Amino acid sequence: KQEVTQIPAALSVPEGENLVLNCSFTDSAIYNLQWFRQDPGKGLTSLLLIQSSQREQTSGRLNASLDKSSGRSTLYIAASQPGDSATYLCAVESSNTGKLIFGQGTTLQVKP
Amino acid sequence: GAVVSQHPSWVICKSGTSVKIECRSLDFQATTMFWYRQFPKQSLMLMATSNEGSKATYEQGVEKDKFLINHASLTLSTLTVTSAHPEDSSFYICSARGSGEKLFFGSGTQLSVL
């Protein structure tokens, strides 16, 4: 059974810092991995999608890496801003079932 | 990008009543839609997968008679919480997939059962 773990659960940093969010998964049979952003009481916004054959994806100040063999992904946020404050969710899509399994999320607070 | 519209955004109802939540793909045809629920400060838990024109597939532990899912067209799926009770209070989110790989999520529905 696929399990997705995100560390840390919460993170508070001053504005301008670079930071890394971690995601690990137990079953390497994945089709892809996605990082999402969720604001309080809102739905999800897809940030980056990495195919199982890819190693990383970049979008603006965000960079996500994937090491399928070790079951790990990181989301790197450069020059953090208060507007980046949100919960970041990692999810893997199983290549066996097609289901998306989510981690518990990392709640980020960027202080001005 | 693709848009998934979910309504209502929030609903308050009395215990024992039924509540219907709609999920629409506005600019693409969604062959598959997914329904999740999320408790406060927890992650999303998949409830069921619905494919247009066929019965939904429910995850283990999810009561199919309590959470009725209908995916009657390629742009609409509905989740009906029947005889809602306070323990059903939660945040429900739908997502839809078209021909590509990305999943697009609705804005969620906060259900509060008194």
JSON list of C-alpha atoms in Angstrom, two decimals:
[
{"chain": "A", "resi": 1, "resn": "LYS", "atom": "CA", "xyz": [0.00, 0.00, 0.00]},
{"chain": "A", "resi": 2, "resn": "GLN", "atom": "CA", "xyz": [1.39, 3.35, -1.05]},
{"chain": "A", "resi": 3, "resn": "GLU", "atom": "CA", "xyz": [2.14, 5.78, 1.77]},
{"chain": "A", "resi": 4, "resn": "VAL", "atom": "CA", "xyz": [3.22, 9.37, 1.27]},
{"chain": "A", "resi": 5, "resn": "THR", "atom": "CA", "xyz": [4.97, 11.30, 4.02]},
{"chain": "A", "resi": 6, "resn": "GLN", "atom": "CA", "xyz": [5.84, 14.97, 4.10]},
{"chain": "A", "resi": 7, "resn": "ILE", "atom": "CA", "xyz": [8.40, 16.58, 6.35]},
{"chain": "A", "resi": 8, "resn": "PRO", "atom": "CA", "xyz": [8.24, 19.00, 8.05]},
{"chain": "A", "resi": 9, "resn": "ALA", "atom": "CA", "xyz": [4.57, 19.29, 8.99]},
{"chain": "A", "resi": 10, "resn": "ALA", "atom": "CA", "xyz": [4.96, 23.02, 9.49]},
{"chain": "A", "resi": 11, "resn": "LEU", "atom": "CA", "xyz": [7.59, 25.57, 8.65]},
{"chain": "A", "resi": 12, "resn": "SER", "atom": "CA", "xyz": [7.97, 29.25, 9.45]},
{"chain": "A", "resi": 13, "resn": "VAL", "atom": "CA", "xyz": [10.63, 31.34, 7.72]},
{"chain": "A", "resi": 14, "resn": "PRO", "atom": "CA", "xyz": [11.42, 35.02, 7.23]},
{"chain": "A", "resi": 15, "resn": "GLU", "atom": "CA", "xyz": [10.74, 36.55, 3.86]},
{"chain": "A", "resi": 16, "resn": "GLY", "atom": "CA", "xyz": [13.51, 36.07, 1.29]},
{"chain": "A", "resi": 17, "resn": "GLU", "atom": "CA", "xyz": [14.75, 32.71, 2.50]},
{"chain": "A", "resi": 18, "resn": "ASN", "atom": "CA", "xyz": [15.16, 29.74, 0.20]},
{"chain": "A", "resi": 19, "resn": "LEU", "atom": "CA", "xyz": [13.50, 26.62, 1.53]},
{"chain": "A", "resi": 20, "resn": "VAL", "atom": "CA", "xyz": [13.02, 22.94, 0.82]},
{"chain": "A", "resi": 21, "resn": "LEU", "atom": "CA", "xyz": [9.97, 20.80, 1.43]},
{"chain": "A", "resi": 22, "resn": "ASN", "atom": "CA", "xyz": [10.37, 17.04, 1.49]},
{"chain": "A", "resi": 23, "resn": "CYS", "atom": "CA", "xyz": [8.12, 14.22, 0.32]},
{"chain": "A", "resi": 24, "resn": "SER", "atom": "CA", "xyz": [8.76, 10.49, 0.49]},
{"chain": "A", "resi": 25, "resn": "PHE", "atom": "CA", "xyz": [6.75, 7.56, -0.82]},
{"chain": "A", "resi": 26, "resn": "THR", "atom": "CA", "xyz": [6.98, 3.85, -0.13]},
{"chain": "A", "resi": 27, "resn": "ASP", "atom": "CA", "xyz": [6.11, 2.31, -3.52]},
{"chain": "A", "resi": 28, "resn": "SER", "atom": "CA", "xyz": [8.27, 3.34, -6.45]},
{"chain": "A", "resi": 29, "resn": "ALA", "atom": "CA", "xyz": [5.68, 2.12, -8.99]},
{"chain": "A", "resi": 30, "resn": "ILE", "atom": "CA", "xyz": [4.39, 5.59, -9.70]},
{"chain": "A", "resi": 31, "resn": "TYR", "atom": "CA", "xyz": [3.13, 7.19, -12.87]},
{"chain": "A", "resi": 32, "resn": "ASN", "atom": "CA", "xyz": [3.85, 10.73, -11.76]},
{"chain": "A", "resi": 33, "resn": "LEU", "atom": "CA", "xyz": [4.24, 12.97, -8.74]},
{"chain": "A", "resi": 34, "resn": "GLN", "atom": "CA", "xyz": [2.55, 16.32, -8.26]},
{"chain": "A", "resi": 35, "resn": "TRP", "atom": "CA", "xyz": [2.99, 19.20, -5.88]},
{"chain": "A", "resi": 36, "resn": "PHE", "atom": "CA", "xyz": [-0.09, 21.20, -4.99]},
{"chain": "A", "resi": 37, "resn": "ARG", "atom": "CA", "xyz": [-0.79, 24.36, -3.06]},
{"chain": "A", "resi": 38, "resn": "GLN", "atom": "CA", "xyz": [-3.85, 24.70, -0.84]},
{"chain": "A", "resi": 39, "resn": "ASP", "atom": "CA", "xyz": [-4.97, 27.92, 0.80]},
{"chain": "A", "resi": 40, "resn": "PRO", "atom": "CA", "xyz": [-7.16, 27.67, 3.94]},
{"chain": "A", "resi": 41, "resn": "GLY", "atom": "CA", "xyz": [-10.67, 26.49, 3.10]},
{"chain": "A", "resi": 42, "resn": "LYS", "atom": "CA", "xyz": [-9.90, 26.35, -0.60]},
{"chain": "A", "resi": 43, "resn": "GLY", "atom": "CA", "xyz": [-9.30, 23.74, -3.26]},
{"chain": "A", "resi": 44, "resn": "LEU", "atom": "CA", "xyz": [-5.98, 22.68, -4.70]},
{"chain": "A", "resi": 45, "resn": "THR", "atom": "CA", "xyz": [-3.81, 24.37, -7.27]},
{"chain": "A", "resi": 46, "resn": "SER", "atom": "CA", "xyz": [-1.38, 22.19, -9.17]},
{"chain": "A", "resi": 47, "resn": "LEU", "atom": "CA", "xyz": [2.13, 23.64, -9.03]},
{"chain": "A", "resi": 48, "resn": "LEU", "atom": "CA", "xyz": [4.35, 21.09, -10.73]},
{"chain": "A", "resi": 49, "resn": "LEU", "atom": "CA", "xyz": [3.92, 17.63, -12.21]},
{"chain": "A", "resi": 50, "resn": "ILE", "atom": "CA", "xyz": [6.90, 15.32, -12.66]},
{"chain": "A", "resi": 51, "resn": "GLN", "atom": "CA", "xyz": [6.58, 12.24, -14.81]},
{"chain": "A", "resi": 52, "resn": "SER", "atom": "CA", "xyz": [8.18, 9.07, -13.47]},
{"chain": "A", "resi": 53, "resn": "SER", "atom": "CA", "xyz": [10.84, 9.29, -16.19]},
{"chain": "A", "resi": 54, "resn": "GLN", "atom": "CA", "xyz": [11.77, 12.86, -15.29]},
{"chain": "A", "resi": 55, "resn": "ARG", "atom": "CA", "xyz": [14.15, 14.11, -12.63]},
{"chain": "A", "resi": 56, "resn": "GLU", "atom": "CA", "xyz": [12.87, 17.64, -12.11]},
{"chain": "A", "resi": 57, "resn": "GLN", "atom": "CA", "xyz": [10.50, 20.37, -13.17]},
{"chain": "A", "resi": 58, "resn": "THR", "atom": "CA", "xyz": [10.77, 24.11, -12.76]},
{"chain": "A", "resi": 59, "resn": "SER", "atom": "CA", "xyz": [8.20, 26.89, -12.72]},
{"chain": "A", "resi": 60, "resn": "GLY", "atom": "CA", "xyz": [9.33, 30.37, -11.75]},
{"chain": "A", "resi": 61, "resn": "ARG", "atom": "CA", "xyz": [10.73, 30.29, -8.21]},
{"chain": "A", "resi": 62, "resn": "LEU", "atom": "CA", "xyz": [9.68, 26.66, -7.76]},
{"chain": "A", "resi": 63, "resn": "ASN", "atom": "CA", "xyz": [11.77, 23.62, -8.55]},
{"chain": "A", "resi": 64, "resn": "ALA", "atom": "CA", "xyz": [10.67, 20.06, -7.85]},
{"chain": "A", "resi": 65, "resn": "SER", "atom": "CA", "xyz": [12.94, 17.05, -8.05]},
{"chain": "A", "resi": 66, "resn": "LEU", "atom": "CA", "xyz": [12.12, 13.36, -8.16]},
{"chain": "A", "resi": 67, "resn": "ASP", "atom": "CA", "xyz": [14.27, 10.38, -7.23]},
{"chain": "A", "resi": 68, "resn": "LYS", "atom": "CA", "xyz": [11.97, 7.46, -7.91]},
{"chain": "A", "resi": 69, "resn": "SER", "atom": "CA", "xyz": [14.42, 4.78, -6.85]},
{"chain": "A", "resi": 70, "resn": "SER", "atom": "CA", "xyz": [14.78, 6.23, -3.36]},
{"chain": "A", "resi": 71, "resn": "GLY", "atom": "CA", "xyz": [11.15, 7.28, -3.16]},
{"chain": "A", "resi": 72, "resn": "ARG", "atom": "CA", "xyz": [11.83, 10.96, -2.59]},
{"chain": "A", "resi": 73, "resn": "SER", "atom": "CA", "xyz": [10.85, 14.32, -3.97]},
{"chain": "A", "resi": 74, "resn": "THR", "atom": "CA", "xyz": [11.73, 17.83, -2.90]},
{"chain": "A", "resi": 75, "resn": "LEU", "atom": "CA", "xyz": [10.07, 21.15, -3.60]},
{"chain": "A", "resi": 76, "resn": "TYR", "atom": "CA", "xyz": [12.49, 24.04, -3.57]},
{"chain": "A", "resi": 77, "resn": "ILE", "atom": "CA", "xyz": [11.11, 27.55, -3.17]},
{"chain": "A", "resi": 78, "resn": "ALA", "atom": "CA", "xyz": [13.52, 30.36, -3.89]},
{"chain": "A", "resi": 79, "resn": "ALA", "atom": "CA", "xyz": [13.33, 33.83, -2.35]},
{"chain": "A", "resi": 80, "resn": "SER", "atom": "CA", "xyz": [10.18, 33.09, -0.38]},
{"chain": "A", "resi": 81, "resn": "GLN", "atom": "CA", "xyz": [7.44, 35.73, -0.13]},
{"chain": "A", "resi": 82, "resn": "PRO", "atom": "CA", "xyz": [4.54, 36.19, 2.31]},
{"chain": "A", "resi": 83, "resn": "GLY", "atom": "CA", "xyz": [2.20, 35.24, -0.54]},
{"chain": "A", "resi": 84, "resn": "ASP", "atom": "CA", "xyz": [3.78, 31.79, -0.58]},
{"chain": "A", "resi": 85, "resn": "SER", "atom": "CA", "xyz": [2.17, 31.07, 2.80]},
{"chain": "A", "resi": 86, "resn": "ALA", "atom": "CA", "xyz": [-0.08, 28.05, 2.30]},
{"chain": "A", "resi": 87, "resn": "THR", "atom": "CA", "xyz": [-0.17, 24.30, 2.73]},
{"chain": "A", "resi": 88, "resn": "TYR", "atom": "CA", "xyz": [1.85, 22.36, 0.18]},
{"chain": "A", "resi": 89, "resn": "LEU", "atom": "CA", "xyz": [0.71, 18.86, -0.67]},
{"chain": "A", "resi": 90, "resn": "CYS", "atom": "CA", "xyz": [2.66, 16.16, -2.43]},
{"chain": "A", "resi": 91, "resn": "ALA", "atom": "CA", "xyz": [0.75, 13.42, -4.25]},
{"chain": "A", "resi": 92, "resn": "VAL", "atom": "CA", "xyz": [1.81, 10.37, -6.21]},
{"chain": "A", "resi": 93, "resn": "GLU", "atom": "CA", "xyz": [-0.24, 8.65, -8.86]},
{"chain": "A", "resi": 94, "resn": "SER", "atom": "CA", "xyz": [0.11, 4.89, -8.69]},
{"chain": "A", "resi": 95, "resn": "SER", "atom": "CA", "xyz": [0.96, 3.22, -11.99]},
{"chain": "A", "resi": 96, "resn": "ASN", "atom": "CA", "xyz": [-0.94, 0.17, -10.79]},
{"chain": "A", "resi": 97, "resn": "THR", "atom": "CA", "xyz": [-4.22, 1.76, -9.72]},
{"chain": "A", "resi": 98, "resn": "GLY", "atom": "CA", "xyz": [-4.18, 5.23, -11.26]},
{"chain": "A", "resi": 99, "resn": "LYS", "atom": "CA", "xyz": [-5.14, 6.67, -7.88]},
{"chain": "A", "resi": 100, "resn": "LEU", "atom": "CA", "xyz": [-3.64, 9.82, -6.44]},
{"chain": "A", "resi": 101, "resn": "ILE", "atom": "CA", "xyz": [-2.34, 9.37, -2.89]},
{"chain": "A", "resi": 102, "resn": "PHE", "atom": "CA", "xyz": [-1.65, 12.51, -0.89]},
{"chain": "A", "resi": 103, "resn": "GLY", "atom": "CA", "xyz": [0.80, 13.31, 1.85]},
{"chain": "A", "resi": 104, "resn": "GLN", "atom": "CA", "xyz": [-0.28, 15.14, 4.98]},
{"chain": "A", "resi": 105, "resn": "GLY", "atom": "CA", "xyz": [1.09, 18.42, 3.72]},
{"chain": "A", "resi": 106, "resn": "THR", "atom": "CA", "xyz": [3.55, 21.03, 4.93]},
{"chain": "A", "resi": 107, "resn": "THR", "atom": "CA", "xyz": [2.05, 24.26, 6.21]},
{"chain": "A", "resi": 108, "resn": "LEU", "atom": "CA", "xyz": [4.35, 27.12, 5.32]},
{"chain": "A", "resi": 109, "resn": "GLN", "atom": "CA", "xyz": [4.31, 30.57, 6.87]},
{"chain": "A", "resi": 110, "resn": "VAL", "atom": "CA", "xyz": [6.53, 33.25, 5.38]},
{"chain": "A", "resi": 111, "resn": "LYS", "atom": "CA", "xyz": [6.85, 36.22, 7.69]},
{"chain": "A", "resi": 112, "resn": "PRO", "atom": "CA", "xyz": [7.33, 39.74, 6.26]},
{"chain": "B", "resi": 1, "resn": "GLY", "atom": "CA", "xyz": [-6.00, 26.23, -17.91]},
{"chain": "B", "resi": 2, "resn": "ALA", "atom": "CA", "xyz": [-8.81, 23.80, -17.36]},
{"chain": "B", "resi": 3, "resn": "VAL", "atom": "CA", "xyz": [-11.49, 24.80, -14.87]},
{"chain": "B", "resi": 4, "resn": "VAL", "atom": "CA", "xyz": [-13.47, 22.62, -12.51]},
{"chain": "B", "resi": 5, "resn": "SER", "atom": "CA", "xyz": [-16.42, 24.27, -10.85]},
{"chain": "B", "resi": 6, "resn": "GLN", "atom": "CA", "xyz": [-17.74, 22.89, -7.57]},
{"chain": "B", "resi": 7, "resn": "HIS", "atom": "CA", "xyz": [-20.96, 24.00, -5.89]},
{"chain": "B", "resi": 8, "resn": "PRO", "atom": "CA", "xyz": [-21.95, 24.87, -3.31]},
{"chain": "B", "resi": 9, "resn": "SER", "atom": "CA", "xyz": [-18.87, 26.29, -1.61]},
{"chain": "B", "resi": 10, "resn": "TRP", "atom": "CA", "xyz": [-20.38, 25.72, 1.79]},
{"chain": "B", "resi": 11, "resn": "VAL", "atom": "CA", "xyz": [-23.55, 24.25, 3.18]},
{"chain": "B", "resi": 12, "resn": "ILE", "atom": "CA", "xyz": [-25.07, 23.98, 6.61]},
{"chain": "B", "resi": 13, "resn": "CYS", "atom": "CA", "xyz": [-27.81, 21.41, 7.10]},
{"chain": "B", "resi": 14, "resn": "LYS", "atom": "CA", "xyz": [-29.76, 19.68, 9.81]},
{"chain": "B", "resi": 15, "resn": "SER", "atom": "CA", "xyz": [-28.96, 16.13, 10.80]},
{"chain": "B", "resi": 16, "resn": "GLY", "atom": "CA", "xyz": [-30.93, 13.63, 8.72]},
{"chain": "B", "resi": 17, "resn": "THR", "atom": "CA", "xyz": [-31.17, 15.71, 5.57]},
{"chain": "B", "resi": 18, "resn": "SER", "atom": "CA", "xyz": [-29.44, 14.97, 2.26]},
{"chain": "B", "resi": 19, "resn": "VAL", "atom": "CA", "xyz": [-26.99, 17.29, 0.57]},
{"chain": "B", "resi": 20, "resn": "LYS", "atom": "CA", "xyz": [-25.97, 17.28, -3.10]},
{"chain": "B", "resi": 21, "resn": "ILE", "atom": "CA", "xyz": [-22.62, 18.62, -4.26]},
{"chain": "B", "resi": 22, "resn": "GLU", "atom": "CA", "xyz": [-21.97, 19.26, -7.94]},
{"chain": "B", "resi": 23, "resn": "CYS", "atom": "CA", "xyz": [-18.69, 19.10, -9.79]},
{"chain": "B", "resi": 24, "resn": "ARG", "atom": "CA", "xyz": [-18.50, 20.41, -13.36]},
{"chain": "B", "resi": 25, "resn": "SER", "atom": "CA", "xyz": [-15.68, 20.53, -15.84]},
{"chain": "B", "resi": 26, "resn": "LEU", "atom": "CA", "xyz": [-16.25, 23.81, -17.64]},
{"chain": "B", "resi": 27, "resn": "ASP", "atom": "CA", "xyz": [-13.96, 23.65, -20.65]},
{"chain": "B", "resi": 28, "resn": "PHE", "atom": "CA", "xyz": [-13.07, 20.00, -21.10]},
{"chain": "B", "resi": 29, "resn": "GLN", "atom": "CA", "xyz": [-14.70, 16.61, -21.03]},
{"chain": "B", "resi": 30, "resn": "ALA", "atom": "CA", "xyz": [-13.87, 14.67, -17.89]},
{"chain": "B", "resi": 31, "resn": "THR", "atom": "CA", "xyz": [-13.89, 10.95, -18.45]},
{"chain": "B", "resi": 32, "resn": "THR", "atom": "CA", "xyz": [-12.94, 10.37, -14.82]},
{"chain": "B", "resi": 33, "resn": "MET", "atom": "CA", "xyz": [-13.79, 12.33, -11.72]},
{"chain": "B", "resi": 34, "resn": "PHE", "atom": "CA", "xyz": [-12.60, 11.75, -8.18]},
{"chain": "B", "resi": 35, "resn": "TRP", "atom": "CA", "xyz": [-14.16, 12.68, -4.86]},
{"chain": "B", "resi": 36, "resn": "TYR", "atom": "CA", "xyz": [-12.08, 13.38, -1.77]},
{"chain": "B", "resi": 37, "resn": "ARG", "atom": "CA", "xyz": [-12.82, 14.41, 1.77]},
{"chain": "B", "resi": 38, "resn": "GLN", "atom": "CA", "xyz": [-10.52, 16.33, 4.04]},
{"chain": "B", "resi": 39, "resn": "PHE", "atom": "CA", "xyz": [-10.77, 16.70, 7.80]},
{"chain": "B", "resi": 40, "resn": "PRO", "atom": "CA", "xyz": [-9.22, 19.76, 9.48]},
{"chain": "B", "resi": 41, "resn": "LYS", "atom": "CA", "xyz": [-5.43, 19.77, 9.31]},
{"chain": "B", "resi": 42, "resn": "GLN", "atom": "CA", "xyz": [-5.41, 16.42, 7.53]},
{"chain": "B", "resi": 43, "resn": "SER", "atom": "CA", "xyz": [-4.71, 15.44, 3.98]},
{"chain": "B", "resi": 44, "resn": "LEU", "atom": "CA", "xyz": [-7.14, 14.47, 1.26]},
{"chain": "B", "resi": 45, "resn": "MET", "atom": "CA", "xyz": [-8.57, 10.98, 1.41]},
{"chain": "B", "resi": 46, "resn": "LEU", "atom": "CA", "xyz": [-9.93, 9.48, -1.79]},
{"chain": "B", "resi": 47, "resn": "MET", "atom": "CA", "xyz": [-13.55, 8.44, -1.39]},
{"chain": "B", "resi": 48, "resn": "ALA", "atom": "CA", "xyz": [-14.47, 7.19, -4.83]},
{"chain": "B", "resi": 49, "resn": "THR", "atom": "CA", "xyz": [-13.67, 7.24, -8.52]},
{"chain": "B", "resi": 50, "resn": "SER", "atom": "CA", "xyz": [-16.42, 7.84, -11.02]},
{"chain": "B", "resi": 51, "resn": "ASN", "atom": "CA", "xyz": [-16.35, 7.19, -14.73]},
{"chain": "B", "resi": 52, "resn": "GLU", "atom": "CA", "xyz": [-18.97, 8.63, -17.04]},
{"chain": "B", "resi": 53, "resn": "GLY", "atom": "CA", "xyz": [-21.84, 6.26, -17.60]},
{"chain": "B", "resi": 54, "resn": "SER", "atom": "CA", "xyz": [-20.78, 3.62, -15.11]},
{"chain": "B", "resi": 55, "resn": "LYS", "atom": "CA", "xyz": [-21.04, 2.97, -11.40]},
{"chain": "B", "resi": 56, "resn": "ALA", "atom": "CA", "xyz": [-18.56, 4.62, -9.10]},
{"chain": "B", "resi": 57, "resn": "THR", "atom": "CA", "xyz": [-15.76, 2.65, -7.48]},
{"chain": "B", "resi": 58, "resn": "TYR", "atom": "CA", "xyz": [-15.61, 3.30, -3.76]},
{"chain": "B", "resi": 59, "resn": "GLU", "atom": "CA", "xyz": [-12.57, 3.09, -1.54]},
{"chain": "B", "resi": 60, "resn": "GLN", "atom": "CA", "xyz": [-12.51, 0.69, 1.35]},
{"chain": "B", "resi": 61, "resn": "GLY", "atom": "CA", "xyz": [-14.48, 1.97, 4.30]},
{"chain": "B", "resi": 62, "resn": "VAL", "atom": "CA", "xyz": [-16.61, 4.41, 2.29]},
{"chain": "B", "resi": 63, "resn": "GLU", "atom": "CA", "xyz": [-20.33, 3.60, 2.41]},
{"chain": "B", "resi": 64, "resn": "LYS", "atom": "CA", "xyz": [-21.70, 3.66, -1.12]},
{"chain": "B", "resi": 65, "resn": "ASP", "atom": "CA", "xyz": [-25.28, 3.94, 0.11]},
{"chain": "B", "resi": 66, "resn": "LYS", "atom": "CA", "xyz": [-24.42, 6.98, 2.16]},
{"chain": "B", "resi": 67, "resn": "PHE", "atom": "CA", "xyz": [-22.30, 8.76, -0.43]},
{"chain": "B", "resi": 68, "resn": "LEU", "atom": "CA", "xyz": [-24.15, 8.48, -3.73]},
{"chain": "B", "resi": 69, "resn": "ILE", "atom": "CA", "xyz": [-22.13, 9.41, -6.78]},
{"chain": "B", "resi": 70, "resn": "ASN", "atom": "CA", "xyz": [-23.60, 10.03, -10.20]},
{"chain": "B", "resi": 71, "resn": "HIS", "atom": "CA", "xyz": [-21.49, 10.77, -13.27]},
{"chain": "B", "resi": 72, "resn": "ALA", "atom": "CA", "xyz": [-24.22, 11.11, -15.85]},
{"chain": "B", "resi": 73, "resn": "SER", "atom": "CA", "xyz": [-22.34, 13.20, -18.38]},
{"chain": "B", "resi": 74, "resn": "LEU", "atom": "CA", "xyz": [-18.78, 13.99, -19.40]},
{"chain": "B", "resi": 75, "resn": "THR", "atom": "CA", "xyz": [-18.95, 17.34, -17.63]},
{"chain": "B", "resi": 76, "resn": "LEU", "atom": "CA", "xyz": [-20.90, 16.67, -14.47]},
{"chain": "B", "resi": 77, "resn": "SER", "atom": "CA", "xyz": [-20.51, 14.46, -11.42]},
{"chain": "B", "resi": 78, "resn": "THR", "atom": "CA", "xyz": [-22.56, 14.77, -8.25]},
{"chain": "B", "resi": 79, "resn": "LEU", "atom": "CA", "xyz": [-21.99, 13.56, -4.72]},
{"chain": "B", "resi": 80, "resn": "THR", "atom": "CA", "xyz": [-25.04, 13.21, -2.50]},
{"chain": "B", "resi": 81, "resn": "VAL", "atom": "CA", "xyz": [-24.52, 12.78, 1.22]},
{"chain": "B", "resi": 82, "resn": "THR", "atom": "CA", "xyz": [-27.66, 11.00, 2.32]},
{"chain": "B", "resi": 83, "resn": "SER", "atom": "CA", "xyz": [-29.10, 11.33, 5.82]},
{"chain": "B", "resi": 84, "resn": "ALA", "atom": "CA", "xyz": [-26.18, 13.49, 6.87]},
{"chain": "B", "resi": 85, "resn": "HIS", "atom": "CA", "xyz": [-24.96, 13.35, 10.46]},
{"chain": "B", "resi": 86, "resn": "PRO", "atom": "CA", "xyz": [-22.50, 15.59, 12.34]},
{"chain": "B", "resi": 87, "resn": "GLU", "atom": "CA", "xyz": [-19.66, 13.13, 11.73]},
{"chain": "B", "resi": 88, "resn": "ASP", "atom": "CA", "xyz": [-20.11, 13.73, 7.99]},
{"chain": "B", "resi": 89, "resn": "SER", "atom": "CA", "xyz": [-19.06, 17.34, 8.49]},
{"chain": "B", "resi": 90, "resn": "SER", "atom": "CA", "xyz": [-15.97, 17.76, 6.39]},
{"chain": "B", "resi": 91, "resn": "PHE", "atom": "CA", "xyz": [-14.43, 19.49, 3.40]},
{"chain": "B", "resi": 92, "resn": "TYR", "atom": "CA", "xyz": [-15.29, 17.65, 0.17]},
{"chain": "B", "resi": 93, "resn": "ILE", "atom": "CA", "xyz": [-13.26, 18.22, -3.00]},
{"chain": "B", "resi": 94, "resn": "CYS", "atom": "CA", "xyz": [-13.73, 16.87, -6.49]},
{"chain": "B", "resi": 95, "resn": "SER", "atom": "CA", "xyz": [-11.16, 16.55, -9.23]},
{"chain": "B", "resi": 96, "resn": "ALA", "atom": "CA", "xyz": [-11.41, 15.80, -12.89]},
{"chain": "B", "resi": 97, "resn": "ARG", "atom": "CA", "xyz": [-9.15, 14.44, -15.57]},
{"chain": "B", "resi": 98, "resn": "GLY", "atom": "CA", "xyz": [-9.62, 14.99, -19.25]},
{"chain": "B", "resi": 99, "resn": "SER", "atom": "CA", "xyz": [-7.45, 13.57, -21.99]},
{"chain": "B", "resi": 100, "resn": "GLY", "atom": "CA", "xyz": [-4.19, 14.66, -20.38]},
{"chain": "B", "resi": 101, "resn": "GLU", "atom": "CA", "xyz": [-2.46, 13.63, -17.19]},
{"chain": "B", "resi": 102, "resn": "LYS", "atom": "CA", "xyz": [-3.05, 16.59, -14.93]},
{"chain": "B", "resi": 103, "resn": "LEU", "atom": "CA", "xyz": [-5.85, 16.54, -12.44]},
{"chain": "B", "resi": 104, "resn": "PHE", "atom": "CA", "xyz": [-7.83, 19.72, -11.94]},
{"chain": "B", "resi": 105, "resn": "PHE", "atom": "CA", "xyz": [-9.52, 20.33, -8.64]},
{"chain": "B", "resi": 106, "resn": "GLY", "atom": "CA", "xyz": [-12.69, 22.08, -7.66]},
{"chain": "B", "resi": 107, "resn": "SER", "atom": "CA", "xyz": [-12.65, 24.76, -4.97]},
{"chain": "B", "resi": 108, "resn": "GLY", "atom": "CA", "xyz": [-14.19, 22.42, -2.42]},
{"chain": "B", "resi": 109, "resn": "THR", "atom": "CA", "xyz": [-17.39, 22.30, -0.37]},
{"chain": "B", "resi": 110, "resn": "GLN", "atom": "CA", "xyz": [-17.40, 22.79, 3.38]},
{"chain": "B", "resi": 111, "resn": "LEU", "atom": "CA", "xyz": [-20.26, 20.74, 4.82]},
{"chain": "B", "resi": 112, "resn": "SER", "atom": "CA", "xyz": [-21.43, 21.40, 8.36]},
{"chain": "B", "resi": 113, "resn": "VAL", "atom": "CA", "xyz": [-24.14, 19.13, 9.76]},
{"chain": "B", "resi": 114, "resn": "LEU", "atom": "CA", "xyz": [-25.88, 20.42, 12.88]}
]
